[in-house]
């Protein structure tokens, strides 16, 4: 596994249970609220956006939902993006953020070509650095298990909140912020 920058301490897990924005169960309704770059975190979210005819600027997938392999229809929907996007494979551990993933995320955000980051491991924490690295006005959409899709708008306030969360994780948050702030 590549160099791990930060890991989520057990004591902080509860802080990540609350949605970081409004919940949607319908991709069309969600998309009507979005104006600006779109970052999708999770296979099921990416699948629903693809089904609604939208290619996210950045999609982060790991082939899993709730720690189980995604259904074939979800995997096929994500795979359909392959013809329209650049695909980058990275490693990332459960409960952490690797240097490889964070660097690839940063590059994908600034790349004008849509990118799918295929994670070997787990992508559960990617919404946090995505909000920090994305431009103001962007949208980060991630799945809330058994509830729907969360629309987190990238604002000065959401960036500050994510920086606070990431800075309290175990590891080298300074190195993490150096990568996220580059560009």
Coordinates of C-alpha atoms in Angstrom, one line a residue:
X1 CA 0.0 0.0 0.0
X2 CA 1.3 3.4 -0.8
X3 CA 2.4 6.0 1.7
X4 CA -0.6 6.8 4.0
X5 CA -0.9 10.4 5.0
X6 CA -3.7 10.3 7.5
X7 CA -6.0 7.8 9.1
X8 CA -9.4 8.3 10.8
X9 CA -9.2 7.7 14.6
X10 CA -12.1 5.6 16.0
X11 CA -13.0 8.5 18.2
X12 CA -13.9 10.7 15.2
X13 CA -16.0 8.1 13.3
X14 CA -19.2 9.6 14.8
X15 CA -18.4 13.0 13.3
X16 CA -18.7 11.6 9.8
X17 CA -22.1 10.1 10.2
X18 CA -24.1 13.3 9.6
X19 CA -24.6 14.4 6.0
X20 CA -22.5 17.4 4.9
X21 CA -25.4 18.8 2.8
X22 CA -28.9 17.9 1.6
X23 CA -29.9 14.3 0.8
X24 CA -31.3 13.4 -2.5
X25 CA -32.8 10.1 -3.6
X26 CA -33.3 11.2 -7.3
X27 CA -30.3 12.1 -9.5
X28 CA -32.3 14.5 -11.7
X29 CA -33.4 16.5 -8.6
X30 CA -29.8 16.6 -7.4
X31 CA -28.4 17.6 -10.8
X32 CA -30.9 20.5 -11.0
X33 CA -29.2 22.0 -7.9
X34 CA -25.7 21.7 -9.3
X35 CA -24.0 24.5 -11.2
X36 CA -20.2 24.1 -11.6
X37 CA -17.7 21.2 -11.4
X38 CA -19.1 17.9 -10.2
X39 CA -17.1 15.4 -8.1
X40 CA -18.8 12.0 -7.4
X41 CA -17.5 9.8 -4.6
X42 CA -18.8 6.2 -4.7
X43 CA -19.9 3.6 -7.2
X44 CA -23.6 3.9 -6.6
X45 CA -23.6 7.7 -6.8
X46 CA -21.5 7.6 -10.0
X47 CA -23.9 5.0 -11.4
X48 CA -27.0 7.2 -10.7
X49 CA -25.4 10.2 -12.2
X50 CA -24.3 8.2 -15.3
X51 CA -27.9 6.9 -15.6
X52 CA -29.2 10.5 -15.5
X53 CA -26.9 11.3 -18.5
X54 CA -24.2 13.1 -16.6
X55 CA -20.4 12.4 -16.6
X56 CA -18.9 13.8 -13.4
X57 CA -15.7 15.9 -13.8
X58 CA -14.2 13.5 -11.3
X59 CA -15.6 10.2 -10.1
X60 CA -14.0 8.1 -7.4
X61 CA -15.0 4.4 -7.3
X62 CA -13.8 1.3 -5.5
X63 CA -16.2 -1.4 -6.8
X64 CA -17.8 -1.7 -3.3
X65 CA -20.9 -0.4 -1.5
X66 CA -21.3 -1.0 2.2
X67 CA -18.1 -3.1 2.1
X68 CA -19.7 -5.5 -0.4
X69 CA -19.1 -5.8 -4.2
X70 CA -21.5 -3.5 -6.2
X71 CA -24.2 -5.1 -8.2
X72 CA -23.4 -5.9 -11.9
X73 CA -25.7 -3.1 -13.1
X74 CA -23.8 -0.5 -11.0
X75 CA -20.4 -1.8 -12.2
X76 CA -21.6 -1.7 -15.8
X77 CA -22.8 1.8 -15.4
X78 CA -19.5 3.0 -14.0
X79 CA -17.7 1.1 -16.7
X80 CA -19.7 3.0 -19.4
X81 CA -18.0 6.1 -18.3
X82 CA -14.7 4.6 -19.4
X83 CA -15.2 5.6 -23.0
X84 CA -15.7 9.2 -22.0
X85 CA -13.1 9.6 -19.2
X86 CA -9.5 9.2 -18.3
X87 CA -9.1 6.3 -15.9
X88 CA -6.5 6.4 -13.1
X89 CA -5.8 3.5 -10.8
X90 CA -4.6 4.2 -7.2
X91 CA -4.3 2.4 -3.9
X92 CA -5.9 3.6 -0.7
X93 CA -6.4 1.9 2.7
X94 CA -9.7 1.5 4.6
X95 CA -10.0 4.4 7.0
X96 CA -7.2 6.4 5.5
X97 CA -6.0 8.6 2.7
X98 CA -2.9 7.7 0.8
X99 CA -0.4 10.1 -0.9
X100 CA -1.1 8.3 -4.2
X101 CA -4.9 8.9 -4.0
X102 CA -4.6 12.5 -2.8
X103 CA -2.1 13.4 -5.6
X104 CA -4.3 11.7 -8.2
X105 CA -7.4 13.5 -6.8
X106 CA -5.6 16.9 -7.0
X107 CA -4.5 16.2 -10.6
X108 CA -8.0 15.0 -11.6
X109 CA -9.6 18.2 -10.3
X110 CA -7.4 20.4 -12.3
X111 CA -7.5 18.2 -15.5
X112 CA -10.2 19.5 -17.9
X113 CA -10.8 15.9 -19.1
X114 CA -13.3 14.0 -16.9
X115 CA -11.4 11.4 -14.8
X116 CA -12.4 8.2 -13.0
X117 CA -10.2 7.3 -10.1
X118 CA -10.4 3.6 -9.6
X119 CA -9.4 2.8 -6.0
X120 CA -7.9 -0.5 -5.0
X121 CA -8.9 -0.5 -1.3
X122 CA -11.5 2.0 -0.1
X123 CA -12.7 5.5 -1.1
X124 CA -14.9 6.2 1.9
X125 CA -13.0 9.3 3.1
X126 CA -12.4 10.9 -0.3
X127 CA -15.2 13.5 0.0
X128 CA -13.2 15.3 2.7
X129 CA -10.1 16.1 0.7
X130 CA -12.3 16.6 -2.4
X131 CA -14.1 19.5 -0.7
X132 CA -10.8 21.0 0.3
X133 CA -9.2 20.7 -3.2
X134 CA -12.2 21.5 -5.4
X135 CA -12.8 25.1 -6.5
X136 CA -15.4 27.2 -4.8
X137 CA -18.8 26.6 -6.4
X138 CA -18.1 23.0 -7.2
X139 CA -20.2 20.1 -5.8
X140 CA -19.1 17.0 -4.1
X141 CA -21.7 14.2 -4.2
X142 CA -21.3 11.1 -2.1
X143 CA -23.5 8.3 -0.8
X144 CA -25.1 8.2 2.6
X145 CA -25.7 4.4 3.1
X146 CA -29.4 3.4 3.0
X147 CA -30.4 7.1 2.6
X148 CA -29.4 8.6 -0.7
X149 CA -26.9 11.0 -2.2
X150 CA -25.5 13.9 -0.3
X151 CA -24.8 17.2 -2.1
X152 CA -21.9 19.0 -0.4
X153 CA -21.4 22.4 -1.9
X154 CA -17.8 23.7 -1.9
X155 CA -17.8 27.0 0.0
X156 CA -15.3 28.7 2.2
X157 CA -17.2 27.3 5.2
X158 CA -17.2 23.7 4.0
X159 CA -13.5 23.9 3.1
X160 CA -12.7 25.2 6.6
X161 CA -14.8 22.4 8.2
X162 CA -13.1 19.7 6.2
X163 CA -9.6 21.1 6.9
X164 CA -10.5 21.0 10.6
X165 CA -11.6 17.3 10.4
X166 CA -8.6 16.3 8.3
X167 CA -6.2 18.2 10.7
X168 CA -7.5 16.2 13.6
X169 CA -6.9 12.8 12.0
X170 CA -3.8 10.7 12.9
X171 CA -0.8 11.2 10.6
X172 CA 0.7 14.0 8.6
X173 CA -2.1 16.4 7.8
X174 CA 0.5 19.1 6.8
X175 CA 1.7 16.9 3.9
X176 CA -1.9 16.3 3.0
X177 CA -2.7 20.0 2.8
X178 CA 0.5 20.7 0.8
X179 CA -0.8 18.4 -1.9
X180 CA -4.4 19.6 -1.8
X181 CA -3.3 23.3 -1.9
X182 CA -0.9 22.8 -4.8
X183 CA -2.4 24.1 -8.0

